[in-house]
PDB file of C-alpha atoms and ligand atoms in Angstrom:
ATOM      1  CA  MET B  12      22.628  17.826 -12.193  1.00 92.00           C
ATOM      2  CA  ALA B  13      20.730  14.581 -12.642  1.00 98.00           C
ATOM      3  CA  ASN B  14      19.265  12.433  -9.885  1.00 98.00           C
ATOM      4  CA  LEU B  15      20.241   8.839 -10.592  1.00 98.00           C
ATOM      5  CA  LEU B  16      18.304   6.223  -8.603  1.00 98.00           C
ATOM      6  CA  ILE B  17      19.934   2.801  -8.327  1.00 98.00           C
ATOM      7  CA  GLY B  18      18.477  -0.431  -6.916  1.00 98.00           C
ATOM      8  CA  ASP B  19      20.018  -2.936  -4.507  1.00 98.00           C
ATOM      9  CA  ILE B  20      23.742  -3.294  -5.265  1.00 98.00           C
ATOM     10  CA  HIS B  21      24.386  -6.285  -2.954  1.00 98.00           C
ATOM     11  CA  GLY B  22      28.142  -6.275  -3.423  1.00 98.00           C
ATOM     12  CA  CYS B  23      27.992  -6.076  -7.231  1.00 98.00           C
ATOM     13  CA  TYR B  24      30.708  -3.412  -7.344  1.00 98.00           C
ATOM     14  CA  ASP B  25      31.878  -4.016 -10.917  1.00 98.00           C
ATOM     15  CA  GLU B  26      28.349  -3.759 -12.322  1.00 98.00           C
ATOM     16  CA  PHE B  27      27.782  -0.655 -10.194  1.00 98.00           C
ATOM     17  CA  MET B  28      30.862   1.056 -11.644  1.00 98.00           C
ATOM     18  CA  ARG B  29      29.912   0.124 -15.210  1.00 98.00           C
ATOM     19  CA  LEU B  30      26.355   1.327 -14.658  1.00 98.00           C
ATOM     20  CA  LEU B  31      27.665   4.698 -13.445  1.00 98.00           C
ATOM     21  CA  GLU B  32      29.688   4.979 -16.656  1.00 98.00           C
ATOM     22  CA  LYS B  33      26.701   4.015 -18.764  1.00 98.00           C
ATOM     23  CA  ALA B  34      24.496   6.622 -17.045  1.00 98.00           C
ATOM     24  CA  LYS B  35      27.331   9.192 -17.425  1.00 98.00           C
ATOM     25  CA  PHE B  36      27.457   9.846 -13.682  1.00 98.00           C
ATOM     26  CA  SER B  37      29.345  13.072 -13.044  1.00 97.00           C
ATOM     27  CA  SER B  38      30.432  15.120 -10.051  1.00 96.00           C
ATOM     28  CA  SER B  39      27.340  17.339 -10.312  1.00 97.00           C
ATOM     29  CA  ASP B  40      24.882  14.417 -10.135  1.00 98.00           C
ATOM     30  CA  THR B  41      23.213  12.902  -7.064  1.00 98.00           C
ATOM     31  CA  LEU B  42      23.020   9.158  -6.578  1.00 98.00           C
ATOM     32  CA  TRP B  43      20.053   7.696  -4.710  1.00 99.00           C
ATOM     33  CA  LEU B  44      20.734   4.150  -3.472  1.00 99.00           C
ATOM     34  CA  THR B  45      17.864   1.936  -2.268  1.00 98.00           C
ATOM     35  CA  GLY B  46      19.998   0.128   0.335  1.00 98.00           C
ATOM     36  CA  ASP B  47      21.218  -3.451   0.641  1.00 98.00           C
ATOM     37  CA  LEU B  48      24.645  -2.303  -0.451  1.00 98.00           C
ATOM     38  CA  VAL B  49      26.144  -5.508   0.888  1.00 98.00           C
ATOM     39  CA  ALA B  50      25.795  -9.319   1.013  1.00 97.00           C
ATOM     40  CA  ARG B  51      25.407 -12.063  -1.635  1.00 96.00           C
ATOM     41  CA  GLY B  52      27.559 -10.410  -4.312  1.00 96.00           C
ATOM     42  CA  PRO B  53      31.385 -10.614  -4.433  1.00 96.00           C
ATOM     43  CA  LYS B  54      32.581  -7.105  -3.555  1.00 98.00           C
ATOM     44  CA  SER B  55      30.571  -5.729  -0.636  1.00 98.00           C
ATOM     45  CA  LEU B  56      33.623  -4.104   0.937  1.00 98.00           C
ATOM     46  CA  GLU B  57      34.400  -2.133  -2.230  1.00 98.00           C
ATOM     47  CA  VAL B  58      30.761  -0.958  -2.453  1.00 98.00           C
ATOM     48  CA  LEU B  59      30.714   0.234   1.169  1.00 98.00           C
ATOM     49  CA  ARG B  60      34.022   2.077   0.817  1.00 98.00           C
ATOM     50  CA  PHE B  61      32.881   3.750  -2.415  1.00 98.00           C
ATOM     51  CA  VAL B  62      29.587   4.919  -0.917  1.00 98.00           C
ATOM     52  CA  LYS B  63      31.218   6.181   2.279  1.00 98.00           C
ATOM     53  CA  TYR B  64      33.936   8.023   0.317  1.00 98.00           C
ATOM     54  CA  ASN B  65      31.414   9.644  -2.046  1.00 98.00           C
ATOM     55  CA  ALA B  66      28.776  10.261   0.629  1.00 98.00           C
ATOM     56  CA  LYS B  67      28.384  13.943  -0.259  1.00 97.00           C
ATOM     57  CA  GLN B  68      26.913  12.978  -3.624  1.00 98.00           C
ATOM     58  CA  ILE B  69      24.829  10.087  -2.356  1.00 98.00           C
ATOM     59  CA  ARG B  70      21.403   9.789  -0.738  1.00 98.00           C
ATOM     60  CA  LEU B  71      21.275   6.384   0.897  1.00 98.00           C
ATOM     61  CA  VAL B  72      18.734   4.388   2.896  1.00 99.00           C
ATOM     62  CA  LEU B  73      19.460   1.288   4.953  1.00 99.00           C
ATOM     63  CA  GLY B  74      18.185  -2.125   3.829  1.00 98.00           C
ATOM     64  CA  ASN B  75      17.598  -5.329   5.776  1.00 98.00           C
ATOM     65  CA  HIS B  76      20.992  -6.719   4.736  1.00 98.00           C
ATOM     66  CA  ASP B  77      22.722  -3.552   5.920  1.00 98.00           C
ATOM     67  CA  LEU B  78      20.983  -3.979   9.293  1.00 98.00           C
ATOM     68  CA  HIS B  79      21.966  -7.662   9.279  1.00 98.00           C
ATOM     69  CA  LEU B  80      25.615  -6.685   8.783  1.00 98.00           C
ATOM     70  CA  LEU B  81      25.324  -4.302  11.735  1.00 98.00           C
ATOM     71  CA  SER B  82      23.912  -7.099  13.863  1.00 98.00           C
ATOM     72  CA  ILE B  83      26.888  -9.300  12.906  1.00 98.00           C
ATOM     73  CA  TYR B  84      29.186  -6.423  13.898  1.00 98.00           C
ATOM     74  CA  ALA B  85      27.324  -6.178  17.205  1.00 97.00           C
ATOM     75  CA  ASN B  86      27.717  -9.948  17.788  1.00 96.00           C
ATOM     76  CA  VAL B  87      23.945 -10.342  17.874  1.00 95.00           C
ATOM     77  CA  THR B  88      23.894 -12.837  15.038  1.00 95.00           C
ATOM     78  CA  PRO B  89      26.570 -15.020  13.407  1.00 94.00           C
ATOM     79  CA  SER B  90      27.769 -14.428   9.862  1.00 94.00           C
ATOM     80  CA  LYS B  91      26.656 -17.131   7.421  1.00 93.00           C
ATOM     81  CA  LYS B  92      28.669 -18.234   4.430  1.00 92.00           C
ATOM     82  CA  LYS B  93      25.905 -17.283   1.986  1.00 92.00           C
ATOM     83  CA  ASP B  94      26.009 -13.688   3.269  1.00 93.00           C
ATOM     84  CA  ASN B  95      29.448 -13.390   1.658  1.00 96.00           C
ATOM     85  CA  LEU B  96      30.495 -10.690   4.107  1.00 97.00           C
ATOM     86  CA  ASP B  97      33.882 -12.014   5.255  1.00 97.00           C
ATOM     87  CA  ASP B  98      35.858  -9.350   3.403  1.00 96.00           C
ATOM     88  CA  ILE B  99      34.120  -6.618   5.396  1.00 98.00           C
ATOM     89  CA  ILE B 100      34.311  -8.439   8.717  1.00 97.00           C
ATOM     90  CA  HIS B 101      38.070  -8.853   8.338  1.00 97.00           C
ATOM     91  CA  ALA B 102      38.727  -5.383   6.941  1.00 98.00           C
ATOM     92  CA  ALA B 103      41.002  -3.015   8.867  1.00 98.00           C
ATOM     93  CA  ASP B 104      38.311  -0.339   8.633  1.00 98.00           C
ATOM     94  CA  PHE B 105      35.420  -2.575   9.824  1.00 98.00           C
ATOM     95  CA  ASP B 106      34.765  -0.435  12.927  1.00 98.00           C
ATOM     96  CA  GLU B 107      34.894   2.783  10.964  1.00 98.00           C
ATOM     97  CA  LEU B 108      32.600   1.453   8.222  1.00 98.00           C
ATOM     98  CA  MET B 109      30.033   0.121  10.705  1.00 98.00           C
ATOM     99  CA  ASN B 110      29.975   3.321  12.746  1.00 98.00           C
ATOM    100  CA  TRP B 111      29.321   5.218   9.536  1.00 98.00           C
ATOM    101  CA  LEU B 112      26.718   2.701   8.261  1.00 98.00           C
ATOM    102  CA  ARG B 113      24.597   2.699  11.400  1.00 98.00           C
ATOM    103  CA  LYS B 114      24.207   6.472  11.153  1.00 98.00           C
ATOM    104  CA  GLN B 115      22.566   6.323   7.721  1.00 98.00           C
ATOM    105  CA  PRO B 116      18.842   7.094   7.388  1.00 98.00           C
ATOM    106  CA  LEU B 117      15.859   4.833   6.689  1.00 99.00           C
ATOM    107  CA  VAL B 118      14.066   7.270   4.390  1.00 99.00           C
ATOM    108  CA  GLN B 119      15.023   9.980   1.913  1.00 99.00           C
ATOM    109  CA  ILE B 120      12.500  12.679   1.033  1.00 98.00           C
ATOM    110  CA  ASP B 121      13.081  15.487  -1.453  1.00 98.00           C
ATOM    111  CA  GLU B 122      10.326  18.098  -1.292  1.00 98.00           C
ATOM    112  CA  SER B 123      11.303  19.875  -4.506  1.00 98.00           C
ATOM    113  CA  LEU B 124      11.441  16.652  -6.527  1.00 98.00           C
ATOM    114  CA  LYS B 125       8.455  15.257  -4.608  1.00 98.00           C
ATOM    115  CA  LEU B 126      10.396  12.024  -4.297  1.00 99.00           C
ATOM    116  CA  ILE B 127      10.487   9.539  -1.415  1.00 99.00           C
ATOM    117  CA  MET B 128      12.808   6.533  -1.162  1.00 99.00           C
ATOM    118  CA  THR B 129      12.915   3.678   1.344  1.00 99.00           C
ATOM    119  CA  HIS B 130      14.365   0.174   1.006  1.00 99.00           C
ATOM    120  CA  ALA B 131      11.148  -1.884   1.014  1.00 98.00           C
ATOM    121  CA  GLY B 132       8.275   0.606   0.807  1.00 98.00           C
ATOM    122  CA  ILE B 133       5.817   2.542   2.958  1.00 98.00           C
ATOM    123  CA  PRO B 134       3.194   0.673   4.994  1.00 98.00           C
ATOM    124  CA  PRO B 135      -0.363   1.618   3.889  1.00 97.00           C
ATOM    125  CA  GLN B 136      -1.430   3.029   7.267  1.00 97.00           C
ATOM    126  CA  TRP B 137       1.309   5.653   7.363  1.00 98.00           C
ATOM    127  CA  ASP B 138       0.849   9.238   6.227  1.00 98.00           C
ATOM    128  CA  LEU B 139       3.868  11.399   5.423  1.00 98.00           C
ATOM    129  CA  GLU B 140       4.254  12.690   8.985  1.00 98.00           C
ATOM    130  CA  THR B 141       4.151   9.176  10.446  1.00 98.00           C
ATOM    131  CA  LEU B 142       6.704   8.006   7.872  1.00 98.00           C
ATOM    132  CA  LYS B 143       9.090  10.842   8.779  1.00 98.00           C
ATOM    133  CA  LYS B 144       8.636  10.375  12.527  1.00 98.00           C
ATOM    134  CA  CYS B 145       9.014   6.584  12.473  1.00 98.00           C
ATOM    135  CA  ALA B 146      12.030   6.538  10.138  1.00 99.00           C
ATOM    136  CA  ASP B 147      13.657   9.257  12.208  1.00 98.00           C
ATOM    137  CA  ASP B 148      13.039   7.503  15.520  1.00 98.00           C
ATOM    138  CA  LEU B 149      14.787   4.347  14.278  1.00 98.00           C
ATOM    139  CA  HIS B 150      17.599   6.443  12.781  1.00 98.00           C
ATOM    140  CA  VAL B 151      18.095   8.259  16.098  1.00 98.00           C
ATOM    141  CA  MET B 152      18.265   4.921  17.947  1.00 98.00           C
ATOM    142  CA  LEU B 153      20.781   3.394  15.500  1.00 98.00           C
ATOM    143  CA  SER B 154      22.907   6.559  15.556  1.00 98.00           C
ATOM    144  CA  SER B 155      22.988   6.657  19.349  1.00 98.00           C
ATOM    145  CA  GLY B 156      25.279   4.953  21.811  1.00 97.00           C
ATOM    146  CA  SER B 157      22.349   2.642  22.685  1.00 97.00           C
ATOM    147  CA  TYR B 158      22.103   1.056  19.225  1.00 98.00           C
ATOM    148  CA  LEU B 159      22.987  -2.381  20.591  1.00 97.00           C
ATOM    149  CA  LEU B 160      19.747  -2.384  22.593  1.00 97.00           C
ATOM    150  CA  PHE B 161      17.781  -2.257  19.363  1.00 98.00           C
ATOM    151  CA  LEU B 162      19.926  -4.665  17.307  1.00 98.00           C
ATOM    152  CA  ASP B 163      19.648  -7.231  20.101  1.00 97.00           C
ATOM    153  CA  LYS B 164      15.831  -7.216  19.733  1.00 97.00           C
ATOM    154  CA  MET B 165      15.596  -6.450  16.004  1.00 98.00           C
ATOM    155  CA  TYR B 166      14.839  -9.941  14.744  1.00 97.00           C
ATOM    156  CA  GLY B 167      11.269 -11.198  14.722  1.00 97.00           C
ATOM    157  CA  ASN B 168       8.081 -10.730  12.687  1.00 98.00           C
ATOM    158  CA  PHE B 169       5.943  -9.198  15.419  1.00 98.00           C
ATOM    159  CA  PRO B 170       4.208  -6.878  15.880  1.00 98.00           C
ATOM    160  CA  ASP B 171       2.993  -7.180  12.273  1.00 98.00           C
ATOM    161  CA  GLU B 172       0.238  -4.548  12.583  1.00 98.00           C
ATOM    162  CA  TRP B 173       0.756  -0.829  12.928  1.00 98.00           C
ATOM    163  CA  LEU B 174      -0.842   0.722  15.988  1.00 97.00           C
ATOM    164  CA  PRO B 175      -0.130   4.369  16.851  1.00 96.00           C
ATOM    165  CA  ASN B 176       0.326   3.382  20.482  1.00 97.00           C
ATOM    166  CA  LEU B 177       3.123   0.859  19.836  1.00 98.00           C
ATOM    167  CA  GLN B 178       6.056   1.637  22.065  1.00 98.00           C
ATOM    168  CA  GLY B 179       9.703   0.951  22.714  1.00 98.00           C
ATOM    169  CA  LEU B 180      11.492  -1.891  21.003  1.00 98.00           C
ATOM    170  CA  ASP B 181       8.263  -3.401  19.607  1.00 98.00           C
ATOM    171  CA  ARG B 182       7.582  -0.154  17.799  1.00 98.00           C
ATOM    172  CA  LEU B 183      11.140   0.084  16.476  1.00 98.00           C
ATOM    173  CA  ARG B 184      10.993  -3.545  15.291  1.00 98.00           C
ATOM    174  CA  TYR B 185       7.776  -2.840  13.393  1.00 98.00           C
ATOM    175  CA  ILE B 186       9.396   0.239  11.816  1.00 98.00           C
ATOM    176  CA  ALA B 187      12.508  -1.688  10.755  1.00 98.00           C
ATOM    177  CA  ASN B 188      10.416  -4.540   9.332  1.00 98.00           C
ATOM    178  CA  ALA B 189       8.046  -2.211   7.473  1.00 98.00           C
ATOM    179  CA  LEU B 190      10.775  -0.065   5.958  1.00 98.00           C
ATOM    180  CA  THR B 191      13.284  -2.800   5.119  1.00 98.00           C
ATOM    181  CA  ARG B 192      11.488  -6.179   4.802  1.00 98.00           C
ATOM    182  CA  MET B 193       7.858  -5.584   3.744  1.00 98.00           C
ATOM    183  CA  ARG B 194       6.510  -6.970   0.449  1.00 98.00           C
ATOM    184  CA  PHE B 195       2.928  -8.200   0.850  1.00 98.00           C
ATOM    185  CA  CYS B 196       0.168  -6.965   3.152  1.00 98.00           C
ATOM    186  CA  TYR B 197      -3.291  -8.276   4.053  1.00 98.00           C
ATOM    187  CA  GLU B 198      -6.232  -6.045   3.071  1.00 96.00           C
ATOM    188  CA  ASN B 199      -6.245  -4.556   6.588  1.00 95.00           C
ATOM    189  CA  GLY B 200      -2.591  -3.584   6.256  1.00 95.00           C
ATOM    190  CA  ARG B 201      -1.128  -6.393   8.404  1.00 98.00           C
ATOM    191  CA  LEU B 202       2.343  -7.277   7.121  1.00 98.00           C
ATOM    192  CA  ASP B 203       3.263 -10.693   5.744  1.00 97.00           C
ATOM    193  CA  PHE B 204       6.875 -11.874   5.919  1.00 96.00           C
ATOM    194  CA  TYR B 205       6.490 -15.273   4.315  1.00 96.00           C
ATOM    195  CA  TYR B 206       5.957 -14.683   0.600  1.00 96.00           C
ATOM    196  CA  LYS B 207       8.815 -13.318  -1.487  1.00 96.00           C
ATOM    197  CA  LYS B 208       7.873 -14.123  -5.060  1.00 96.00           C
ATOM    198  CA  SER B 209       5.860 -12.088  -7.561  1.00 96.00           C
ATOM    199  CA  PRO B 210       2.175 -11.203  -6.924  1.00 96.00           C
ATOM    200  CA  GLU B 211       1.120 -13.776  -9.580  1.00 95.00           C
ATOM    201  CA  GLN B 212       2.764 -16.552  -7.564  1.00 96.00           C
ATOM    202  CA  THR B 213       1.194 -15.520  -4.258  1.00 95.00           C
ATOM    203  CA  PRO B 214      -2.262 -16.147  -2.689  1.00 94.00           C
ATOM    204  CA  SER B 215      -4.667 -13.396  -3.731  1.00 94.00           C
ATOM    205  CA  LYS B 216      -5.562 -12.510  -0.126  1.00 96.00           C
ATOM    206  CA  LEU B 217      -2.163 -10.817  -0.045  1.00 98.00           C
ATOM    207  CA  LYS B 218      -1.528  -7.607  -1.951  1.00 98.00           C
ATOM    208  CA  PRO B 219       1.768  -5.860  -2.662  1.00 98.00           C
ATOM    209  CA  TRP B 220       2.029  -2.912  -0.249  1.00 98.00           C
ATOM    210  CA  PHE B 221       1.922  -0.474  -3.175  1.00 98.00           C
ATOM    211  CA  LEU B 222      -1.488  -1.693  -4.391  1.00 98.00           C
ATOM    212  CA  LEU B 223      -3.298  -0.969  -1.119  1.00 97.00           C
ATOM    213  CA  PRO B 224      -4.861   2.487  -0.581  1.00 97.00           C
ATOM    214  CA  SER B 225      -2.108   4.865   0.540  1.00 97.00           C
ATOM    215  CA  LYS B 226      -2.083   7.950   2.753  1.00 98.00           C
ATOM    216  CA  ILE B 227       0.899   9.426   0.926  1.00 98.00           C
ATOM    217  CA  PRO B 228      -0.272  12.247  -1.390  1.00 98.00           C
ATOM    218  CA  ASN B 229      -0.337  11.219  -5.033  1.00 97.00           C
ATOM    219  CA  GLU B 230       2.007  14.007  -6.096  1.00 98.00           C
ATOM    220  CA  TYR B 231       4.919  12.083  -4.540  1.00 98.00           C
ATOM    221  CA  SER B 232       6.896   9.497  -6.432  1.00 98.00           C
ATOM    222  CA  ILE B 233       8.152   6.564  -4.377  1.00 99.00           C
ATOM    223  CA  ALA B 234      11.311   4.598  -5.180  1.00 99.00           C
ATOM    224  CA  PHE B 235      12.157   1.331  -3.449  1.00 99.00           C
ATOM    225  CA  GLY B 236      14.300  -1.784  -3.848  1.00 98.00           C
ATOM    226  CA  HIS B 237      14.246  -5.077  -1.930  1.00 98.00           C
ATOM    227  CA  TRP B 238      11.851  -7.047  -4.141  1.00 98.00           C
ATOM    228  CA  ALA B 239      13.817  -8.594  -6.998  1.00 98.00           C
ATOM    229  CA  ALA B 240      10.977 -10.934  -8.034  1.00 98.00           C
ATOM    230  CA  LEU B 241       8.983  -7.922  -9.297  1.00 98.00           C
ATOM    231  CA  LYS B 242      11.645  -7.403 -11.977  1.00 97.00           C
ATOM    232  CA  GLY B 243      10.785  -3.706 -11.844  1.00 98.00           C
ATOM    233  CA  LYS B 244       7.202  -4.326 -12.993  1.00 97.00           C
ATOM    234  CA  GLY B 245       3.603  -4.110 -11.776  1.00 97.00           C
ATOM    235  CA  THR B 246       3.739  -0.893  -9.765  1.00 98.00           C
ATOM    236  CA  PRO B 247       1.558   2.215 -10.249  1.00 98.00           C
ATOM    237  CA  GLU B 248       2.994   4.898 -12.528  1.00 97.00           C
ATOM    238  CA  ASN B 249       4.633   7.021  -9.808  1.00 98.00           C
ATOM    239  CA  ILE B 250       6.101   4.092  -7.853  1.00 98.00           C
ATOM    240  CA  TYR B 251       9.436   2.687  -8.993  1.00 98.00           C
ATOM    241  CA  ALA B 252      10.644  -0.813  -8.108  1.00 98.00           C
ATOM    242  CA  LEU B 253      14.404  -0.651  -8.681  1.00 98.00           C
ATOM    243  CA  ASP B 254      15.767  -3.990  -7.437  1.00 98.00           C
ATOM    244  CA  THR B 255      16.210  -6.157 -10.514  1.00 98.00           C
ATOM    245  CA  GLY B 256      18.269  -8.895  -8.851  1.00 98.00           C
ATOM    246  CA  CYS B 257      21.793  -8.192 -10.091  1.00 98.00           C
ATOM    247  CA  CYS B 258      23.320 -10.425  -7.409  1.00 96.00           C
ATOM    248  CA  TRP B 259      21.060 -13.292  -8.516  1.00 95.00           C
ATOM    249  CA  GLY B 260      22.261 -13.114 -12.128  1.00 96.00           C
ATOM    250  CA  GLY B 261      19.822 -10.347 -13.086  1.00 97.00           C
ATOM    251  CA  LYS B 262      20.543  -6.693 -13.686  1.00 98.00           C
ATOM    252  CA  LEU B 263      21.436  -3.556 -11.796  1.00 98.00           C
ATOM    253  CA  THR B 264      18.964  -0.804 -12.647  1.00 98.00           C
ATOM    254  CA  CYS B 265      19.408   2.974 -12.693  1.00 98.00           C
ATOM    255  CA  LEU B 266      16.513   5.396 -13.195  1.00 98.00           C
ATOM    256  CA  ARG B 267      17.371   8.952 -14.205  1.00 98.00           C
ATOM    257  CA  PHE B 268      14.575  10.756 -12.435  1.00 98.00           C
ATOM    258  CA  GLU B 269      14.519  13.889 -14.602  1.00 98.00           C
ATOM    259  CA  ASP B 270      13.481  12.117 -17.817  1.00 98.00           C
ATOM    260  CA  LYS B 271      12.588   8.687 -16.413  1.00 98.00           C
ATOM    261  CA  LYS B 272      15.181   7.027 -18.610  1.00 98.00           C
ATOM    262  CA  TYR B 273      16.431   3.614 -17.473  1.00 98.00           C
ATOM    263  CA  PHE B 274      20.014   2.352 -17.640  1.00 98.00           C
ATOM    264  CA  LYS B 275      20.753  -1.302 -16.881  1.00 98.00           C
ATOM    265  CA  LYS B 276      23.852  -3.406 -16.411  1.00 98.00           C
ATOM    266  CA  LYS B 277      23.704  -7.180 -16.523  1.00 97.00           C
ATOM    267  CA  ASN B 278      25.429  -9.292 -13.912  1.00 97.00           C
ATOM    268  CA  ILE B 279      28.891  -9.717 -15.415  1.00 94.00           C
ATOM    269  CA  GLU B 280      29.011 -13.470 -14.743  1.00 88.00           C
ATOM    270  CA  ALA B 281      25.507 -14.199 -16.071  1.00 79.00           C
ATOM    271  CA  LYS B 282      25.569 -16.302 -19.222  1.00 63.00           C
ATOM    272  CA  ASN B 283      22.806 -14.542 -21.134  1.00 50.00           C
TER     273      ASN B 283
HETATM  274 MN1   MN J 310      16.344  -6.175   0.977  1.00 76.88          MN
END
């Protein structure tokens, strides 16, 4: 009955399967996946099909690469070679997979475990109610027949500041950026989308989102992915950075929430 939390899989299906074996994943366990199931790695199609087939045992959130795939599906943006998504785009079940993917949530909250998961994090200005409302509003839009309206206007870095009176597509774009792309913030909470490396390699005026004062009660643990350069380090005790860059030659990380034990699987093609 364990809760196994796994970082960004990015098409690393073989490592994912071996990690499940290593963590002794069984039919009574729940898998939490931080999103970015697809892109970069070699077997995105296999990952998507596995997650869709086993959905009853999986708590998933969407990542920026999952949204990017949806925007390719919607013909909003072209597929680039480095995305490595051709197998999905040419799959017989492309429509079915995309109509399932777009209906997945942006946040997972478990009140008994006191555990929250999003792909990138939680912007400092948001309390729990705002997080739920914002994630749900974007989820409702993506699940609806009007999802193309959002995908068509999804790209862009503005607005980069949260204001409670943001509306319409600007508000949804902020929500998508905050939940799936955020890494660093300015002291006032404004989001930065330029720096992607570790905090040590970044100007000190920018702070990782998780080091700014938060309105989320301390009793909650927060799990996120997205930021491979952290290598799982540097977060407060109850915040878990789970993307350890498997698709870049790093590792795929699994945290068993009950005893906080880590399981890791190296990228199979990495030399050391
Ligand atoms: Mn990401």
